XYZ file of C-alpha atoms in Angstrom:
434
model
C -24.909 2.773 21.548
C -27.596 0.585 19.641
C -28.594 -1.166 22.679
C -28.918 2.218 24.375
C -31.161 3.872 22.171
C -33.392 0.382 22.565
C -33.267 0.421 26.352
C -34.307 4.239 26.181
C -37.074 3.648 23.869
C -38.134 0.897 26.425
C -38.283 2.888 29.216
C -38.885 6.160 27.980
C -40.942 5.379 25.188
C -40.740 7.199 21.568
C -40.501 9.957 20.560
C -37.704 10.617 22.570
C -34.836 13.014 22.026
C -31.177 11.074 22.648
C -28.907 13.598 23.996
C -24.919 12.255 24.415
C -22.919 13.728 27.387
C -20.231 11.918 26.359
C -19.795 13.470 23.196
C -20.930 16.470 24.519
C -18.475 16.715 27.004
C -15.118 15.513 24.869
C -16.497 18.214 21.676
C -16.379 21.032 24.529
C -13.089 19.764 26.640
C -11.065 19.448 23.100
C -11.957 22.680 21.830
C -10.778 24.177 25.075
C -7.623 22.400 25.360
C -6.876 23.992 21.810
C -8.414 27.422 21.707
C -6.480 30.339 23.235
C -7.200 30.054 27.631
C -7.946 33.674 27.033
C -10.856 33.535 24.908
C -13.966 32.426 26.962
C -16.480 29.578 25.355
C -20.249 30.674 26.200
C -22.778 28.087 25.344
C -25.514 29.534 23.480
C -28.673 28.000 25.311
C -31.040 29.162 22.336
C -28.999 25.445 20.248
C -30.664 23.567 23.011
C -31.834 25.275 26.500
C -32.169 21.728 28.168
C -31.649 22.497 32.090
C -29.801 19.394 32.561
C -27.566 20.346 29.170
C -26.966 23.801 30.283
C -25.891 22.574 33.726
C -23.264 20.156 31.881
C -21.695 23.288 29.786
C -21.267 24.837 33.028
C -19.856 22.470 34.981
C -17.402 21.897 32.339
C -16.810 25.749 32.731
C -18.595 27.651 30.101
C -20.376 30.537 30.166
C -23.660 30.781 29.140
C -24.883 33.623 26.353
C -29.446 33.743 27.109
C -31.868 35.182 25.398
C -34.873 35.123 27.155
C -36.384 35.187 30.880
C -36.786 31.774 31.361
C -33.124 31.258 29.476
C -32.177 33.691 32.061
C -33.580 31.681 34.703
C -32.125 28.217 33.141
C -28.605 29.749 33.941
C -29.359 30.901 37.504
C -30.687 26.934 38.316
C -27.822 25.209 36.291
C -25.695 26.812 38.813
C -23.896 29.409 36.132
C -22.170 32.219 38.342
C -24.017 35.641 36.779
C -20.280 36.842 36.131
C -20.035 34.208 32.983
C -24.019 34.964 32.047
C -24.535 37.740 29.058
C -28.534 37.856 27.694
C -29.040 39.190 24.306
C -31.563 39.527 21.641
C -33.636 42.223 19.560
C -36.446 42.681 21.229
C -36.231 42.329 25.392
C -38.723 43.386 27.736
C -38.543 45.514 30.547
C -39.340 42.630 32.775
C -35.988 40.952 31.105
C -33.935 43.675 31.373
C -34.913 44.033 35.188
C -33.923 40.539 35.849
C -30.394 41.144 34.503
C -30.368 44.145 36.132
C -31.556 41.915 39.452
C -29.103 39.184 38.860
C -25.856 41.239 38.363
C -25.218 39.446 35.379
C -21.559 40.319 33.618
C -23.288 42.287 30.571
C -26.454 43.014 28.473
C -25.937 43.021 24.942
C -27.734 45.795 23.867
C -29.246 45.886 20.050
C -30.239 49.288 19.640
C -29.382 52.839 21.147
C -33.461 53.067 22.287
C -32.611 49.714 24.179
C -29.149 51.276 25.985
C -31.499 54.293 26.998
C -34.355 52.350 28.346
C -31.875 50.114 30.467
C -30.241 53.479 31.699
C -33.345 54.302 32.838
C -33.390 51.446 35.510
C -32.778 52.760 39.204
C -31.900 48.692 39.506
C -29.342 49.154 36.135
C -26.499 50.889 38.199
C -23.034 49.784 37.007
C -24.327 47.407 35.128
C -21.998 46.728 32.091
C -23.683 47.037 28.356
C -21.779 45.697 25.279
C -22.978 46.974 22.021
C -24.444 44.819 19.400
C -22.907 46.022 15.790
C -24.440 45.192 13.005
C -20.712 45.834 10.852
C -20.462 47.038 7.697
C -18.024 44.098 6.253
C -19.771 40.933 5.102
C -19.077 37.775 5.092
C -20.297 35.127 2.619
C -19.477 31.512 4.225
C -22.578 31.666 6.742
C -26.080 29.763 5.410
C -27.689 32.312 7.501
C -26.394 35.848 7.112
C -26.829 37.890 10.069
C -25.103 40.869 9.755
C -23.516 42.947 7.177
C -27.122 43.671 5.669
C -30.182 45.128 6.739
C -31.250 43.289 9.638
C -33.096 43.325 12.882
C -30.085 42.933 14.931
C -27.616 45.308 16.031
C -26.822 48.802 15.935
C -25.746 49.489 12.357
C -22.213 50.321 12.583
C -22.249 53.813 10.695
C -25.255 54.871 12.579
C -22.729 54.334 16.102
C -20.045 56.642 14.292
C -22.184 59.133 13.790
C -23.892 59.449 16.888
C -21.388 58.773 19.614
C -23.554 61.845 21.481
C -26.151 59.188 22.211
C -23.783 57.579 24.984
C -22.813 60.608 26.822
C -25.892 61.069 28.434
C -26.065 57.995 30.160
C -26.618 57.749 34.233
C -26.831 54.459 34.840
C -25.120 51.385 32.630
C -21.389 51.451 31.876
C -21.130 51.039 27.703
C -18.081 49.071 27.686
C -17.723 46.305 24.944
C -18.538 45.370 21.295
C -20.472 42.288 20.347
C -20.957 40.990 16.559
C -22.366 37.890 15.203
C -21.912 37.696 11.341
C -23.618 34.448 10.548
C -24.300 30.971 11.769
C -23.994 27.356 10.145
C -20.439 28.230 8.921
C -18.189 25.558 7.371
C -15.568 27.473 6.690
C -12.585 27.437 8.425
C -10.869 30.992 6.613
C -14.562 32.326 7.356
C -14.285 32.008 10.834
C -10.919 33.857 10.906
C -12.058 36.502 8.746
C -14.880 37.019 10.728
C -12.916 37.012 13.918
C -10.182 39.732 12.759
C -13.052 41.786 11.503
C -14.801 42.021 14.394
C -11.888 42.718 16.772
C -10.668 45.542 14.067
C -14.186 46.947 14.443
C -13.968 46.646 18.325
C -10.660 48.637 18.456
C -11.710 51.282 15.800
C -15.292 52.155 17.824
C -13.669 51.740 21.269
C -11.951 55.377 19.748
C -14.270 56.709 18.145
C -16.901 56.165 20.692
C -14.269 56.679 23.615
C -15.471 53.803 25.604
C -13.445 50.768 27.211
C -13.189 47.809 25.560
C -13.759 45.800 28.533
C -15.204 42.773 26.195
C -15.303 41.706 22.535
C -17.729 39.273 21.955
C -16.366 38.093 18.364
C -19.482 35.545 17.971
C -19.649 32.312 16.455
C -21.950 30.291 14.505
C -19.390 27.564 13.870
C -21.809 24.452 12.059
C -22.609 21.115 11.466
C -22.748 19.463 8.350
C -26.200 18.383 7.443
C -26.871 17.428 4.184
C -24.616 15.032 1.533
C -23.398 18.129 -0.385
C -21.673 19.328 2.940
C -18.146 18.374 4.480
C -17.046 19.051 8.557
C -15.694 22.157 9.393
C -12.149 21.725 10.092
C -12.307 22.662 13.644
C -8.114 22.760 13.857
C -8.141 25.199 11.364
C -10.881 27.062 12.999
C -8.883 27.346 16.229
C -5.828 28.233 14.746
C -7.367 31.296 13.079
C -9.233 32.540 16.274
C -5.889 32.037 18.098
C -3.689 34.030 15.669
C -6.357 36.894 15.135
C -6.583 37.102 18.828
C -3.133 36.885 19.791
C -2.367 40.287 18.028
C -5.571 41.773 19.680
C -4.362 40.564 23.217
C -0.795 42.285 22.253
C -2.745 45.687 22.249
C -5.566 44.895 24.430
C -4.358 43.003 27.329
C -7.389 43.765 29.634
C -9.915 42.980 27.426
C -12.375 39.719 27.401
C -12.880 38.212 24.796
C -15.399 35.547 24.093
C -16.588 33.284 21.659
C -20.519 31.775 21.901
C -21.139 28.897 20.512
C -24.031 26.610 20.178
C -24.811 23.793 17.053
C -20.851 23.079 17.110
C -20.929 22.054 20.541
C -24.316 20.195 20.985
C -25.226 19.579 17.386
C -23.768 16.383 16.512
C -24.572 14.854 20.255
C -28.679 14.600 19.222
C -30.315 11.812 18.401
C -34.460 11.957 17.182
C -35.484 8.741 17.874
C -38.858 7.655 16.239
C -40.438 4.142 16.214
C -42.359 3.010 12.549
C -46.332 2.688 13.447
C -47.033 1.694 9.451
C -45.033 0.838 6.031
C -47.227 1.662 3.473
C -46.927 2.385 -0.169
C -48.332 4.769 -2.065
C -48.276 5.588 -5.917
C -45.226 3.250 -6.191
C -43.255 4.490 -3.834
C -42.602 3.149 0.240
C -43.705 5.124 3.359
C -42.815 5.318 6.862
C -45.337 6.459 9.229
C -43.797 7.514 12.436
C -45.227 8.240 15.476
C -42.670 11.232 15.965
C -42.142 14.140 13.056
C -41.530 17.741 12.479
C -43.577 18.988 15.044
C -40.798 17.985 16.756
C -37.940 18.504 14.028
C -38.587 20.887 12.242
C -34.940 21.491 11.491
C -35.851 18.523 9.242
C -37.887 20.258 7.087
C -35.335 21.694 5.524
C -36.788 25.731 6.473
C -34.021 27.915 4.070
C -33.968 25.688 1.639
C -35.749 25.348 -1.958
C -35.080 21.606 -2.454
C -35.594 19.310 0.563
C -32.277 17.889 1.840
C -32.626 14.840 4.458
C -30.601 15.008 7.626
C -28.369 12.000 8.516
C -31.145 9.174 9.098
C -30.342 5.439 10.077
C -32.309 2.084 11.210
C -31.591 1.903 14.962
C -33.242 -1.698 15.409
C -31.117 -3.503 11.887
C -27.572 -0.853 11.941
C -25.991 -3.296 10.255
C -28.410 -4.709 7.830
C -27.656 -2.863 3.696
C -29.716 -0.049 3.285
C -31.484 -1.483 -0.321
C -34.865 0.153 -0.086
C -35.626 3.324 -0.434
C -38.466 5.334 1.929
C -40.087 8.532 2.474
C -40.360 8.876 6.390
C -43.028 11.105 7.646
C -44.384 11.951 11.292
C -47.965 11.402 12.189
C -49.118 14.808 11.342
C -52.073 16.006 9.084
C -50.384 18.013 6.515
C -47.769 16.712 3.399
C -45.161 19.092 4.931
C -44.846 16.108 7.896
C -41.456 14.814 5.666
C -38.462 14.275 8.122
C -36.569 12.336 5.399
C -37.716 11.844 1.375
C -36.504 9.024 -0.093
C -34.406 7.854 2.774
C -31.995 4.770 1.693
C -32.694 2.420 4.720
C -32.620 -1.767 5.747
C -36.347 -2.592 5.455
C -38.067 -1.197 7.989
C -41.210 -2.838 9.624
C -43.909 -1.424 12.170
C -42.047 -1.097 15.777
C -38.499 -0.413 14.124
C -36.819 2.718 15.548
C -35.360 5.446 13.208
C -32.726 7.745 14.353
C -32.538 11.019 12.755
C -28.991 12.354 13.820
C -26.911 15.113 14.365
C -30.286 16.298 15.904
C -28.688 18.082 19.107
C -29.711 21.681 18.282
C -32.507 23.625 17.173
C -34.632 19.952 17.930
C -38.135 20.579 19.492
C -37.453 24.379 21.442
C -37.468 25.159 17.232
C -40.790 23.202 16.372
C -44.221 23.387 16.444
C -44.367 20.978 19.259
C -48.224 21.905 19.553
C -49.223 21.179 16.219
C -52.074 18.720 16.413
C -51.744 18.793 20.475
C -49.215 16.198 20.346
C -46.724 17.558 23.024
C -43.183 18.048 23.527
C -41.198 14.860 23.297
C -39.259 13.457 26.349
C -35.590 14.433 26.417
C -32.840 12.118 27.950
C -29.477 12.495 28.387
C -27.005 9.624 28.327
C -24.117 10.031 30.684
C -21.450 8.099 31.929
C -23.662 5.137 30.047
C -26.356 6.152 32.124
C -29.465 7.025 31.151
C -31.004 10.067 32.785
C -34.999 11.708 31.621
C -34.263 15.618 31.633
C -37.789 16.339 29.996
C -40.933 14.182 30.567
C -42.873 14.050 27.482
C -46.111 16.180 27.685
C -49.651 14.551 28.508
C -52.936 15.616 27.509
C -53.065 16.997 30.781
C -50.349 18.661 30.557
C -51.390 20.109 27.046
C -55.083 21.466 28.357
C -54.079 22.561 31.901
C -53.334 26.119 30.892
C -56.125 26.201 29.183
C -59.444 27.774 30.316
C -63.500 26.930 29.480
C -65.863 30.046 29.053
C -68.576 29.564 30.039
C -71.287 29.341 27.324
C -75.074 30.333 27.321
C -76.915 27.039 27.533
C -78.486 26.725 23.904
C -81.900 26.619 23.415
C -83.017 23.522 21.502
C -86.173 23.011 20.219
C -86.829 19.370 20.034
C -90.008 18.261 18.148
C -92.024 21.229 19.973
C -93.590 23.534 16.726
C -92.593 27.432 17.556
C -94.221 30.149 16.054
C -92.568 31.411 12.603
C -92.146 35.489 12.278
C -95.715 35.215 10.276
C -97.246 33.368 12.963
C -97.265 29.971 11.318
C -95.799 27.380 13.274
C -92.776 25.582 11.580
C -94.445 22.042 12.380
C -96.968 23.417 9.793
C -94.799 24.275 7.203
């Protein structure tokens, strides 16, 4: 893979974002050999909306879970059929909720009651299928990001839904049948994930009644992780499946009819990433040993370590000396104006010398579409997927021209300049005088 990641710096030049569709492909097929055939996998693009990546998850038979137009549209050209497409999110526009609407996708996921009503008030939004988004009232505490359970933007707060079950009966339009929930993401937990799973199917039975709706779907979430940082182990990923599968099994006794789905994102693409930077200068500062790279968080900001109060380094390695001892010890930053550009602080590494490449791994989600790929007009890095052992560019890098073609000049009033010709002064004198 060494020589790889040299060829592709070659070629593509850095940085470049490494994307494995090997890996990809065997973490996907070996999940879905052992989960339940009944519970659908949808790929959630938002861990890495890559056309070319999204097309791969299909083609290996996911569905895809969207949260945006052009996420929307991502689906529709990786060839996803609209029956294994659901869009979600807090906040959509009309022109999104058209486009589902347009595109016959299998549901919306609807996060507030204001949202179901606005959709019902599409001519366009006839039969369409809404699941509700429930923001439950159980909590769960094995997530690094808590989603649910507390106040949050998402959802429809579970007790609010019993209480006002009078809100649904006045629809026209949309069917209301299904319950979504998403608890929490970056989970390491194996018993988390099962808890979470039997929670959310006991919620989707008890509001199915109370609401008197059919459970058509049950979106039980995800948000299954990757281990980061030193203080972190794997999640067990048998133990995972094992819990899904028995908390579903019972469901599927009661509910044969319903779909059920799991979405999952960083567990499927996260480990499959490679950041691949190339060392412009080694420098040292104060005592201590920089590396200036000509890639940084604009890119990753993942790598920051956003969340956190103490700065934890991702997995970083020399690409160009892998088997050389790592005996010195480096801060590597990006090229960017600001002491926030850290991807890694105090990095044990082989020495590293100007033109060495870095790889910052498990780098396969939340890589540049979460970073402030603008910052300092740099551009989005080029993408390429490696399949097969062959090296395919899925994103060109962007150009200057690329960075000020949207752009537009006003024009400006020509400026009057002066020059060494005296003008009056407001008392008459003439500023050559003065």
């Amino acid at each position: 893979m060494t020589d790889h990641y040299a060829e592709i710096a070659e070629r593509f030049g850095t940085p470049v974002y490494v994307y494995d569709g090997d890996l990809l492909r065997r973490r996907y097929e070996t999940l879905r050999g052992r989960l339940r055939p009944d519970v659908d996998i949808f790929y959630s693009a938002k861990a890495n909306p890559n056309l070319s990546v999204c097309a791969l998850f299909g083609a290996l038979g996911a569905g895809l879970e969207v949260s945006s137009l052009a996420e929307l549209v991502t689906a529709e050209r990786a060839g996803v059929d609209p029956a294994d497409v659901i869009f979600l999110g807090p906040g959509k526009s009309a022109e999104e909720l058209r486009a589902c609407c347009e595109r016959g996708i299998y549901a919306v996921v609807c996060e507030s009651l204001d949202e179901v009503l606005a959709l019902d008030a599409l001519d366009a939004a006839a039969g369409l299928r809404v699941v509700l988004r429930v923001n439950p009232d159980f909590d769960t505490h094995g997530s690094r990001l808590a989603m649910g359970g507390k106040p949050r933007q998402f959802g429809i707060d579970e007790e609010i839904l019993r209480d006002g079950p009078a809100a649904l009966r006045g629809l026209r339009r949309v069917r209301v049948a299904g319950i979504h929930a998403y608890l929490g993401t970056r989970i390491l937990d194996a018993a988390t994930v099962r808890h979470n799973t039997r929670g959310v199917l006991a919620m989707a039975e008890a509001l199915a009644k109370a609401l008197d709706i059919p459970l058509e779907m049950v979106d039980i979430g995800g948000g299954w992780g990757v281990p980061y940082f030193d203080n972190e182990t794997d999640l067990d990923g048998d133990a995972a499946v094992d819990g899904v599968n028995d908390e579903v099994a019972a469901f599927r006794e009661r509910h044969p009819e319903s779909r059920v789905v799991t979405e999952l994102g960083r567990y499927l693409v996260g480990w499959c990433g490679t950041y691949v930077t190339r060392a412009r200068y080694v420098k040292r500062s104060k005592g201590e040993w920089f590396v200036v790279a000509d890639g940084g968080t604009n890119h990753h900001m993942a790598a920051v370590g956003v969340g956190s109060f103490v700065k934890r380094n991702f997995p970083i390695r020399s690409l160009s000396r892998p088997d050389e001892p790592a005996e010195h010890v480096y801060t590597v930053t990006g090229p960017l104006c600001t002491p926030g550009d850290v991807v890694g602080k105090q990095v044990r590494l082989p020495e590293v010398r100007p033109g060495d490449l870095l790889g910052v791994e498990r780098s396969g989600a939340y890589g540049p579409s979460a970073s402030p790929v603008l910052f300092l007009s740099h551009g989005h890095p080029a993408e390429v997927l490696l399949l097969d052992g062959v090296a395919h560019l899925v994103r060109s890098r962007d150009t200057v021209e690329d960075l000020l073609r949207p752009q537009r000049l006003v024009s400006l009033p020509v400026p009057v300049t002066t020059g060494t010709t005296a003008t009056a002064s407001p008392e008459g004198t003439s500023h050559g005088e003065q």
